[in-house]
């Protein structure tokens, strides 16, 4: 049986990037959150409430990256491509030694898996920002060299989550992906 899931936003990140935690913070979903890789084998889906009346679907797809080359996992067939643009949200923890480089590696993994996905609108969330001082964010902001919009978030403190939703909403509803 082929599982088809429709999502507006797909979370792309290595294990431990904070995908499940973001889903838990923004939706009523209760994905398993753990400090080790491969916590779940099935996609977690949640509905993000936006402003007063809107909502969109977010999917935390474990195994996108780690199984990409073996062709295992559910891949990225889940992305919706009608009506709204589906958006890829890349996630890299602020603890990374080189955020821009890690973003590039993720993008490349995705490209090797399915080149079509590179055409999807995407943005980068730098996660776990509660782990650093606010000043540190301002210091590293100019250092980040990526070809997409980016923002700083924390699923624990809530930092940047409203801005993240605004960015995602704007992208999925824009005429120019
Ligand atoms: N301090 C902090 N830890 C986080 C945050 N988001 C996730 N984590 C921790 O990072 C680990 C992996 O999180 P998880 O959401 O399971 O990552 P996933 O593998 O990408 O789904 C867990 O120990 C989480 O508690 C965050 O915003 N701040
Ligand atoms: Mg997870």
Short mmCIF file of N, CA and C and ligand atoms in Angstrom, two decimals:
data_model
loop_
_atom_site.label_atom_id
_atom_site.label_comp_id
_atom_site.label_asym_id
_atom_site.label_seq_id
_atom_site.Cartn_x
_atom_site.Cartn_y
_atom_site.Cartn_z
N UNK A 1 0.85 -1.19 0.00
CA UNK A 1 0.00 0.00 0.00
C UNK A 1 0.88 1.24 0.00
N UNK A 2 0.55 2.13 -0.87
CA UNK A 2 1.32 3.36 -0.91
C UNK A 2 0.64 4.41 -0.04
N UNK A 3 1.41 4.93 0.87
CA UNK A 3 0.84 5.94 1.77
C UNK A 3 1.05 7.32 1.17
N UNK A 4 -0.05 8.00 0.95
CA UNK A 4 0.05 9.36 0.43
C UNK A 4 -0.44 10.33 1.49
N UNK A 5 0.36 11.27 1.78
CA UNK A 5 0.00 12.24 2.80
C UNK A 5 0.11 13.63 2.19
N UNK A 6 -0.86 14.43 2.48
CA UNK A 6 -0.79 15.80 1.97
C UNK A 6 -0.32 16.72 3.08
N UNK A 7 0.69 17.45 2.79
CA UNK A 7 1.16 18.42 3.78
C UNK A 7 1.50 19.71 3.08
N UNK A 8 1.31 20.80 3.77
CA UNK A 8 1.70 22.10 3.23
C UNK A 8 3.15 22.41 3.54
N UNK A 9 3.58 21.93 4.68
CA UNK A 9 4.96 22.19 5.10
C UNK A 9 5.61 20.86 5.48
N UNK A 10 6.74 20.59 4.88
CA UNK A 10 7.49 19.39 5.23
C UNK A 10 8.76 19.79 5.96
N UNK A 11 9.01 19.15 7.08
CA UNK A 11 10.19 19.47 7.89
C UNK A 11 11.38 18.63 7.44
N UNK A 12 12.45 19.29 7.10
CA UNK A 12 13.64 18.61 6.59
C UNK A 12 14.81 18.87 7.52
N UNK A 13 15.31 17.83 8.13
CA UNK A 13 16.45 18.03 9.03
C UNK A 13 16.97 16.69 9.49
N UNK A 14 18.21 16.68 9.93
CA UNK A 14 18.77 15.45 10.46
C UNK A 14 18.08 15.10 11.77
N UNK A 15 18.22 13.83 12.19
CA UNK A 15 17.71 13.46 13.50
C UNK A 15 18.24 14.41 14.57
N UNK A 16 17.40 14.76 15.50
CA UNK A 16 17.76 15.67 16.60
C UNK A 16 17.69 17.15 16.24
N UNK A 17 17.31 17.47 15.02
CA UNK A 17 17.25 18.88 14.62
C UNK A 17 16.13 19.61 15.36
N UNK A 18 15.17 18.85 15.86
CA UNK A 18 14.06 19.48 16.59
C UNK A 18 12.75 19.45 15.82
N UNK A 19 12.65 18.55 14.84
CA UNK A 19 11.44 18.48 14.00
C UNK A 19 10.21 18.11 14.82
N UNK A 20 10.32 17.04 15.59
CA UNK A 20 9.16 16.60 16.38
C UNK A 20 8.78 17.65 17.41
N UNK A 21 9.78 18.30 17.98
CA UNK A 21 9.50 19.32 18.99
C UNK A 21 8.76 20.51 18.38
N UNK A 22 9.11 20.87 17.17
CA UNK A 22 8.41 21.98 16.52
C UNK A 22 6.96 21.60 16.25
N UNK A 23 6.77 20.39 15.78
CA UNK A 23 5.42 19.92 15.52
C UNK A 23 4.59 19.92 16.81
N UNK A 24 5.22 19.51 17.90
CA UNK A 24 4.52 19.48 19.18
C UNK A 24 4.21 20.89 19.66
N UNK A 25 5.10 21.84 19.34
CA UNK A 25 4.91 23.22 19.79
C UNK A 25 3.82 23.93 18.98
N UNK A 26 3.69 23.59 17.72
CA UNK A 26 2.77 24.33 16.85
C UNK A 26 1.44 23.65 16.62
N UNK A 27 1.35 22.38 16.95
CA UNK A 27 0.13 21.63 16.66
C UNK A 27 -0.28 20.80 17.87
N UNK A 28 -1.39 20.11 17.74
CA UNK A 28 -1.85 19.25 18.83
C UNK A 28 -1.26 17.85 18.72
N UNK A 29 -0.41 17.64 17.73
CA UNK A 29 0.20 16.31 17.55
C UNK A 29 1.11 16.01 18.74
N UNK A 30 1.26 14.74 19.02
CA UNK A 30 2.12 14.33 20.14
C UNK A 30 3.21 13.38 19.65
N UNK A 31 4.10 13.88 18.84
CA UNK A 31 5.15 13.01 18.32
C UNK A 31 6.15 12.66 19.41
N UNK A 32 6.80 11.57 19.25
CA UNK A 32 7.83 11.18 20.22
C UNK A 32 9.03 12.12 20.08
N UNK A 33 9.48 12.62 21.21
CA UNK A 33 10.62 13.53 21.21
C UNK A 33 11.73 12.88 22.01
N UNK A 34 12.88 12.76 21.42
CA UNK A 34 13.95 12.08 22.15
C UNK A 34 15.30 12.55 21.66
N UNK A 35 16.25 12.45 22.53
CA UNK A 35 17.58 12.93 22.22
C UNK A 35 18.41 11.85 21.53
N UNK A 36 17.82 11.12 20.65
CA UNK A 36 18.57 10.17 19.85
C UNK A 36 17.89 10.02 18.49
N UNK A 37 18.63 9.61 17.51
CA UNK A 37 18.06 9.52 16.17
C UNK A 37 17.02 8.40 16.04
N UNK A 38 16.31 8.40 14.94
CA UNK A 38 15.39 7.33 14.58
C UNK A 38 14.31 7.09 15.63
N UNK A 39 13.74 8.15 16.15
CA UNK A 39 12.73 7.95 17.18
C UNK A 39 11.45 7.34 16.62
N UNK A 40 11.11 7.67 15.40
CA UNK A 40 9.87 7.14 14.83
C UNK A 40 10.08 6.75 13.39
N UNK A 41 9.23 5.87 12.91
CA UNK A 41 9.35 5.43 11.52
C UNK A 41 8.17 5.87 10.67
N UNK A 42 7.20 6.45 11.30
CA UNK A 42 6.04 6.92 10.54
C UNK A 42 5.99 8.44 10.60
N UNK A 43 5.40 9.05 9.57
CA UNK A 43 5.34 10.50 9.60
C UNK A 43 4.36 11.00 10.66
N UNK A 44 4.70 12.07 11.29
CA UNK A 44 3.79 12.74 12.21
C UNK A 44 3.20 13.94 11.49
N UNK A 45 1.91 14.08 11.63
CA UNK A 45 1.22 15.19 10.96
C UNK A 45 0.51 16.03 12.00
N UNK A 46 0.48 17.32 11.78
CA UNK A 46 -0.28 18.16 12.68
C UNK A 46 -0.87 19.33 11.92
N UNK A 47 -1.89 19.90 12.51
CA UNK A 47 -2.52 21.08 11.90
C UNK A 47 -2.10 22.31 12.68
N UNK A 48 -1.49 23.24 11.99
CA UNK A 48 -1.06 24.49 12.60
C UNK A 48 -2.17 25.51 12.44
N UNK A 49 -2.62 26.05 13.55
CA UNK A 49 -3.64 27.12 13.48
C UNK A 49 -2.91 28.42 13.16
N UNK A 50 -3.47 29.13 12.19
CA UNK A 50 -2.83 30.37 11.80
C UNK A 50 -3.81 31.53 11.92
N UNK A 51 -3.40 32.55 12.63
CA UNK A 51 -4.29 33.69 12.92
C UNK A 51 -5.62 33.16 13.45
N UNK A 52 -6.74 33.73 12.98
CA UNK A 52 -7.99 33.30 13.59
C UNK A 52 -8.67 32.15 12.89
N UNK A 53 -8.64 32.17 11.57
CA UNK A 53 -9.46 31.19 10.87
C UNK A 53 -8.68 30.26 9.95
N UNK A 54 -7.42 30.49 9.81
CA UNK A 54 -6.67 29.71 8.85
C UNK A 54 -5.91 28.56 9.52
N UNK A 55 -5.52 27.61 8.71
CA UNK A 55 -4.70 26.53 9.24
C UNK A 55 -3.92 25.90 8.09
N UNK A 56 -2.87 25.23 8.43
CA UNK A 56 -2.14 24.47 7.41
C UNK A 56 -1.55 23.21 8.04
N UNK A 57 -1.18 22.28 7.16
CA UNK A 57 -0.71 20.98 7.62
C UNK A 57 0.81 20.92 7.61
N UNK A 58 1.34 20.46 8.72
CA UNK A 58 2.79 20.33 8.84
C UNK A 58 3.13 18.86 9.08
N UNK A 59 4.14 18.38 8.41
CA UNK A 59 4.52 16.97 8.56
C UNK A 59 5.97 16.84 8.93
N UNK A 60 6.19 16.09 9.98
CA UNK A 60 7.54 15.75 10.42
C UNK A 60 7.81 14.36 9.86
N UNK A 61 8.62 14.29 8.87
CA UNK A 61 8.84 13.01 8.22
C UNK A 61 10.19 12.43 8.65
N UNK A 62 10.19 11.53 9.59
CA UNK A 62 11.45 10.94 9.99
C UNK A 62 11.97 10.08 8.84
N UNK A 63 13.25 10.01 8.69
CA UNK A 63 13.78 9.10 7.69
C UNK A 63 13.96 9.71 6.33
N UNK A 64 13.55 10.95 6.14
CA UNK A 64 13.77 11.59 4.83
C UNK A 64 15.24 11.54 4.48
N UNK A 65 16.03 12.01 5.38
CA UNK A 65 17.44 12.14 5.07
C UNK A 65 18.19 10.83 5.27
N UNK A 66 18.00 10.22 6.44
CA UNK A 66 18.86 9.07 6.73
C UNK A 66 18.62 7.88 5.82
N UNK A 67 17.43 7.77 5.24
CA UNK A 67 17.18 6.64 4.35
C UNK A 67 17.16 7.02 2.88
N UNK A 68 17.44 8.28 2.62
CA UNK A 68 17.22 8.78 1.26
C UNK A 68 17.92 7.92 0.21
N UNK A 69 19.16 7.58 0.47
CA UNK A 69 19.92 6.91 -0.57
C UNK A 69 19.53 5.46 -0.78
N UNK A 70 19.03 4.83 0.25
CA UNK A 70 18.59 3.44 0.10
C UNK A 70 17.19 3.37 -0.48
N UNK A 71 16.57 4.52 -0.66
CA UNK A 71 15.22 4.51 -1.19
C UNK A 71 14.21 3.99 -0.20
N UNK A 72 14.59 3.93 1.06
CA UNK A 72 13.65 3.49 2.10
C UNK A 72 12.81 4.67 2.55
N UNK A 73 12.02 4.41 3.52
CA UNK A 73 11.24 5.49 4.09
C UNK A 73 10.13 5.94 3.16
N UNK A 74 9.51 6.98 3.53
CA UNK A 74 8.35 7.43 2.78
C UNK A 74 8.69 8.53 1.80
N UNK A 75 9.95 8.92 1.85
CA UNK A 75 10.38 9.93 0.89
C UNK A 75 9.59 11.20 1.01
N UNK A 76 9.48 11.89 -0.07
CA UNK A 76 8.84 13.19 -0.02
C UNK A 76 7.61 13.25 -0.89
N UNK A 77 7.01 12.09 -1.07
CA UNK A 77 5.81 12.03 -1.90
C UNK A 77 4.63 12.71 -1.22
N UNK A 78 4.83 13.06 0.02
CA UNK A 78 3.72 13.57 0.80
C UNK A 78 3.36 15.01 0.46
N UNK A 79 4.18 15.66 -0.32
CA UNK A 79 3.97 17.09 -0.47
C UNK A 79 2.84 17.45 -1.43
N UNK A 80 2.05 18.31 -0.96
CA UNK A 80 0.91 18.80 -1.73
C UNK A 80 1.42 19.74 -2.82
N UNK A 81 0.82 19.63 -4.00
CA UNK A 81 1.23 20.61 -5.01
C UNK A 81 0.05 21.12 -5.80
N UNK A 82 -1.05 21.25 -5.11
CA UNK A 82 -2.20 21.90 -5.72
C UNK A 82 -2.61 23.05 -4.82
N UNK A 83 -3.29 23.99 -5.38
CA UNK A 83 -3.83 25.13 -4.64
C UNK A 83 -2.75 25.94 -3.94
N UNK A 84 -2.18 25.36 -2.92
CA UNK A 84 -1.10 26.07 -2.24
C UNK A 84 0.23 25.48 -2.69
N UNK A 85 1.25 26.27 -2.52
CA UNK A 85 2.58 25.73 -2.69
C UNK A 85 2.92 24.92 -1.45
N UNK A 86 3.53 23.79 -1.64
CA UNK A 86 4.07 23.13 -0.46
C UNK A 86 5.48 23.68 -0.23
N UNK A 87 5.80 23.83 1.00
CA UNK A 87 7.03 24.50 1.40
C UNK A 87 7.90 23.53 2.17
N UNK A 88 9.18 23.60 1.94
CA UNK A 88 10.11 22.79 2.73
C UNK A 88 10.75 23.67 3.78
N UNK A 89 10.63 23.23 5.02
CA UNK A 89 11.27 23.96 6.11
C UNK A 89 12.51 23.18 6.55
N UNK A 90 13.65 23.73 6.19
CA UNK A 90 14.92 23.12 6.61
C UNK A 90 15.20 23.52 8.06
N UNK A 91 15.75 22.59 8.81
CA UNK A 91 16.00 22.87 10.22
C UNK A 91 17.43 22.48 10.61
N UNK A 92 18.15 23.46 11.14
CA UNK A 92 19.53 23.23 11.60
C UNK A 92 19.66 23.83 13.00
N UNK A 93 20.14 23.06 13.97
CA UNK A 93 20.28 23.59 15.32
C UNK A 93 21.36 24.68 15.41
N UNK A 94 21.14 25.62 16.30
CA UNK A 94 22.08 26.73 16.46
C UNK A 94 23.43 26.24 17.00
N UNK A 95 23.44 25.05 17.55
CA UNK A 95 24.70 24.49 18.06
C UNK A 95 25.64 24.07 16.92
N UNK A 96 25.13 24.03 15.71
CA UNK A 96 25.95 23.61 14.57
C UNK A 96 27.21 24.47 14.46
N UNK A 97 28.31 23.85 14.07
CA UNK A 97 29.55 24.61 13.88
C UNK A 97 29.48 25.50 12.66
N UNK A 98 28.70 25.09 11.68
CA UNK A 98 28.59 25.87 10.45
C UNK A 98 27.19 25.69 9.87
N UNK A 99 26.32 26.61 10.25
CA UNK A 99 24.90 26.50 9.89
C UNK A 99 24.72 26.53 8.37
N UNK A 100 25.42 27.46 7.71
CA UNK A 100 25.25 27.59 6.26
C UNK A 100 25.69 26.30 5.56
N UNK A 101 26.78 25.73 6.05
CA UNK A 101 27.30 24.50 5.44
C UNK A 101 26.33 23.34 5.66
N UNK A 102 25.80 23.24 6.86
CA UNK A 102 24.86 22.16 7.15
C UNK A 102 23.59 22.29 6.31
N UNK A 103 23.16 23.51 6.10
CA UNK A 103 22.01 23.74 5.22
C UNK A 103 22.34 23.23 3.81
N UNK A 104 23.54 23.57 3.33
CA UNK A 104 23.96 23.15 1.99
C UNK A 104 24.01 21.63 1.86
N UNK A 105 24.46 20.97 2.92
CA UNK A 105 24.54 19.51 2.91
C UNK A 105 23.14 18.90 2.82
N UNK A 106 22.25 19.44 3.61
CA UNK A 106 20.86 18.96 3.57
C UNK A 106 20.25 19.15 2.18
N UNK A 107 20.48 20.32 1.63
CA UNK A 107 19.93 20.63 0.31
C UNK A 107 20.47 19.66 -0.73
N UNK A 108 21.75 19.36 -0.62
CA UNK A 108 22.37 18.46 -1.56
C UNK A 108 21.82 17.03 -1.43
N UNK A 109 21.60 16.60 -0.21
CA UNK A 109 21.00 15.28 0.03
C UNK A 109 19.65 15.19 -0.66
N UNK A 110 18.91 16.27 -0.52
CA UNK A 110 17.58 16.31 -1.08
C UNK A 110 17.63 16.29 -2.61
N UNK A 111 18.58 17.02 -3.15
CA UNK A 111 18.77 17.09 -4.59
C UNK A 111 19.10 15.71 -5.16
N UNK A 112 19.96 14.99 -4.46
CA UNK A 112 20.34 13.65 -4.93
C UNK A 112 19.17 12.70 -4.86
N UNK A 113 18.31 12.95 -3.89
CA UNK A 113 17.16 12.07 -3.71
C UNK A 113 16.11 12.34 -4.77
N UNK A 114 15.82 13.61 -4.98
CA UNK A 114 14.81 13.97 -5.97
C UNK A 114 15.01 15.43 -6.40
N UNK A 115 15.61 15.63 -7.57
CA UNK A 115 15.96 16.99 -8.03
C UNK A 115 14.75 17.91 -8.13
N UNK A 116 13.57 17.36 -8.32
CA UNK A 116 12.37 18.20 -8.44
C UNK A 116 12.10 18.99 -7.17
N UNK A 117 12.52 18.43 -6.07
CA UNK A 117 12.21 19.06 -4.79
C UNK A 117 12.92 20.39 -4.60
N UNK A 118 13.98 20.57 -5.35
CA UNK A 118 14.73 21.82 -5.22
C UNK A 118 13.92 23.00 -5.74
N UNK A 119 12.91 22.69 -6.56
CA UNK A 119 12.06 23.76 -7.09
C UNK A 119 11.04 24.24 -6.07
N UNK A 120 10.85 23.50 -5.01
CA UNK A 120 9.87 23.91 -4.00
C UNK A 120 10.39 25.09 -3.19
N UNK A 121 9.49 26.01 -2.82
CA UNK A 121 9.94 27.10 -1.97
C UNK A 121 10.43 26.55 -0.64
N UNK A 122 11.47 27.14 -0.13
CA UNK A 122 12.01 26.62 1.13
C UNK A 122 12.56 27.75 1.98
N UNK A 123 12.64 27.45 3.26
CA UNK A 123 13.31 28.37 4.15
C UNK A 123 14.03 27.60 5.23
N UNK A 124 14.84 28.32 5.96
CA UNK A 124 15.67 27.69 6.98
C UNK A 124 15.29 28.22 8.34
N UNK A 125 15.03 27.29 9.27
CA UNK A 125 14.85 27.67 10.66
C UNK A 125 16.07 27.21 11.43
N UNK A 126 16.67 28.13 12.14
CA UNK A 126 17.78 27.78 13.02
C UNK A 126 17.16 27.50 14.38
N UNK A 127 17.28 26.25 14.83
CA UNK A 127 16.50 25.76 15.97
C UNK A 127 17.26 25.82 17.29
N UNK A 128 16.54 25.62 18.37
CA UNK A 128 17.10 25.51 19.73
C UNK A 128 17.77 26.79 20.20
N UNK A 129 17.25 27.93 19.77
CA UNK A 129 17.89 29.21 20.06
C UNK A 129 17.79 29.61 21.53
N UNK A 130 17.00 28.88 22.32
CA UNK A 130 17.00 29.12 23.77
C UNK A 130 18.32 28.70 24.40
N UNK A 131 19.11 27.94 23.67
CA UNK A 131 20.39 27.47 24.23
C UNK A 131 21.48 28.53 24.21
N UNK A 132 21.24 29.63 23.51
CA UNK A 132 22.26 30.67 23.43
C UNK A 132 21.71 32.02 23.94
N UNK A 133 22.61 32.91 24.25
CA UNK A 133 22.21 34.26 24.63
C UNK A 133 21.64 34.99 23.42
N UNK A 134 20.68 35.86 23.67
CA UNK A 134 20.08 36.64 22.57
C UNK A 134 21.15 37.37 21.75
N UNK A 135 22.17 37.86 22.44
CA UNK A 135 23.23 38.62 21.75
C UNK A 135 23.93 37.76 20.71
N UNK A 136 24.05 36.51 21.04
CA UNK A 136 24.76 35.59 20.13
C UNK A 136 24.02 35.49 18.79
N UNK A 137 22.70 35.53 18.84
CA UNK A 137 21.91 35.47 17.61
C UNK A 137 22.26 36.66 16.71
N UNK A 138 22.38 37.84 17.33
CA UNK A 138 22.71 39.02 16.52
C UNK A 138 24.13 38.95 15.96
N UNK A 139 24.99 38.27 16.70
CA UNK A 139 26.37 38.14 16.22
C UNK A 139 26.43 37.21 15.01
N UNK A 140 25.72 36.10 15.08
CA UNK A 140 25.87 35.15 13.97
C UNK A 140 24.94 35.44 12.78
N UNK A 141 23.92 36.27 13.00
CA UNK A 141 22.98 36.56 11.90
C UNK A 141 23.70 36.96 10.60
N UNK A 142 24.62 37.94 10.66
CA UNK A 142 25.27 38.34 9.40
C UNK A 142 26.19 37.29 8.80
N UNK A 143 26.52 36.29 9.60
CA UNK A 143 27.44 35.24 9.11
C UNK A 143 26.72 34.19 8.27
N UNK A 144 25.40 34.21 8.34
CA UNK A 144 24.67 33.13 7.69
C UNK A 144 24.49 33.43 6.21
N UNK A 145 25.05 32.54 5.41
CA UNK A 145 25.02 32.74 3.96
C UNK A 145 24.23 31.61 3.32
N UNK A 146 22.94 31.85 3.17
CA UNK A 146 22.10 30.86 2.50
C UNK A 146 21.24 31.60 1.47
N UNK A 147 20.75 30.83 0.48
CA UNK A 147 20.02 31.46 -0.63
C UNK A 147 18.52 31.55 -0.37
N UNK A 148 18.11 31.37 0.88
CA UNK A 148 16.69 31.38 1.23
C UNK A 148 16.47 32.20 2.49
N UNK A 149 15.22 32.61 2.74
CA UNK A 149 14.95 33.31 4.00
C UNK A 149 15.26 32.41 5.19
N UNK A 150 15.68 33.00 6.29
CA UNK A 150 15.93 32.19 7.48
C UNK A 150 15.44 32.91 8.72
N UNK A 151 15.21 32.13 9.76
CA UNK A 151 14.77 32.72 11.02
C UNK A 151 15.29 31.89 12.18
N UNK A 152 15.26 32.48 13.36
CA UNK A 152 15.77 31.84 14.57
C UNK A 152 14.59 31.44 15.44
N UNK A 153 14.55 30.19 15.85
CA UNK A 153 13.40 29.73 16.63
C UNK A 153 13.82 28.90 17.84
N UNK A 154 12.88 28.76 18.75
CA UNK A 154 13.00 27.78 19.82
C UNK A 154 11.62 27.19 20.09
N UNK A 155 11.53 25.89 20.01
CA UNK A 155 10.26 25.23 20.31
C UNK A 155 10.00 25.21 21.80
N UNK A 156 11.05 25.41 22.59
CA UNK A 156 10.92 25.37 24.05
C UNK A 156 10.50 26.73 24.60
N UNK A 157 11.19 27.80 24.17
CA UNK A 157 10.82 29.13 24.68
C UNK A 157 9.75 29.80 23.84
N UNK A 158 9.54 29.32 22.63
CA UNK A 158 8.57 29.93 21.74
C UNK A 158 9.16 31.05 20.88
N UNK A 159 10.44 31.30 21.08
CA UNK A 159 11.09 32.37 20.31
C UNK A 159 10.92 32.16 18.80
N UNK A 160 10.47 33.22 18.13
CA UNK A 160 10.42 33.20 16.67
C UNK A 160 9.31 32.37 16.04
N UNK A 161 8.46 31.76 16.84
CA UNK A 161 7.46 30.86 16.24
C UNK A 161 6.37 31.60 15.47
N UNK A 162 6.00 32.79 15.97
CA UNK A 162 4.99 33.57 15.24
C UNK A 162 5.55 34.04 13.90
N UNK A 163 6.79 34.52 13.93
CA UNK A 163 7.44 34.95 12.70
C UNK A 163 7.58 33.78 11.73
N UNK A 164 7.91 32.63 12.25
CA UNK A 164 8.04 31.44 11.41
C UNK A 164 6.72 31.13 10.71
N UNK A 165 5.63 31.18 11.45
CA UNK A 165 4.33 30.90 10.85
C UNK A 165 3.99 31.93 9.77
N UNK A 166 4.31 33.19 10.05
CA UNK A 166 4.06 34.24 9.05
C UNK A 166 4.86 33.96 7.77
N UNK A 167 6.11 33.59 7.94
CA UNK A 167 6.96 33.31 6.78
C UNK A 167 6.41 32.13 5.97
N UNK A 168 6.05 31.07 6.67
CA UNK A 168 5.54 29.86 6.00
C UNK A 168 4.25 30.18 5.26
N UNK A 169 3.37 30.91 5.93
CA UNK A 169 2.08 31.25 5.32
C UNK A 169 2.28 32.09 4.07
N UNK A 170 3.15 33.07 4.18
CA UNK A 170 3.43 33.93 3.02
C UNK A 170 3.98 33.13 1.85
N UNK A 171 4.84 32.19 2.14
CA UNK A 171 5.44 31.39 1.06
C UNK A 171 4.43 30.45 0.43
N UNK A 172 3.62 29.80 1.23
CA UNK A 172 2.73 28.81 0.64
C UNK A 172 1.59 29.47 -0.13
N UNK A 173 1.35 30.74 0.13
CA UNK A 173 0.28 31.43 -0.56
C UNK A 173 0.76 32.47 -1.57
N UNK A 174 2.05 32.47 -1.83
CA UNK A 174 2.55 33.45 -2.79
C UNK A 174 2.42 32.91 -4.22
N UNK A 175 2.32 33.82 -5.17
CA UNK A 175 2.18 33.40 -6.57
C UNK A 175 3.50 32.95 -7.14
N UNK A 176 4.57 33.44 -6.55
CA UNK A 176 5.88 33.07 -7.08
C UNK A 176 6.61 32.21 -6.06
N UNK A 177 6.57 30.91 -6.28
CA UNK A 177 7.22 30.02 -5.34
C UNK A 177 8.73 30.23 -5.29
N1 LIG B 1 16.90 23.41 24.18
C1 LIG B 1 16.13 22.97 23.16
N2 LIG B 1 16.10 21.65 22.87
C2 LIG B 1 15.31 21.24 21.87
C3 LIG B 1 14.52 22.14 21.10
N3 LIG B 1 13.87 21.42 20.16
C4 LIG B 1 14.22 20.14 20.36
N4 LIG B 1 15.09 20.01 21.38
C5 LIG B 1 15.69 18.77 21.91
O1 LIG B 1 16.44 18.13 20.89
C6 LIG B 1 16.26 16.71 20.95
C7 LIG B 1 15.70 16.20 19.63
O2 LIG B 1 14.42 16.78 19.43
P1 LIG B 1 13.36 16.14 18.42
O3 LIG B 1 12.25 17.12 18.33
O4 LIG B 1 13.01 14.75 18.83
O5 LIG B 1 14.20 16.12 17.07
P2 LIG B 1 13.91 15.34 15.69
O6 LIG B 1 14.75 14.11 15.73
O7 LIG B 1 14.36 16.27 14.61
O8 LIG B 1 12.45 15.05 15.62
C8 LIG B 1 15.33 16.45 22.13
O9 LIG B 1 16.13 16.16 23.27
C9 LIG B 1 14.60 17.77 22.30
O10 LIG B 1 14.16 18.00 23.63
C10 LIG B 1 14.57 23.54 21.44
O11 LIG B 1 13.92 24.42 20.84
N5 LIG B 1 15.39 23.88 22.47
MG1 LIG B 2 11.46 13.28 15.37
#
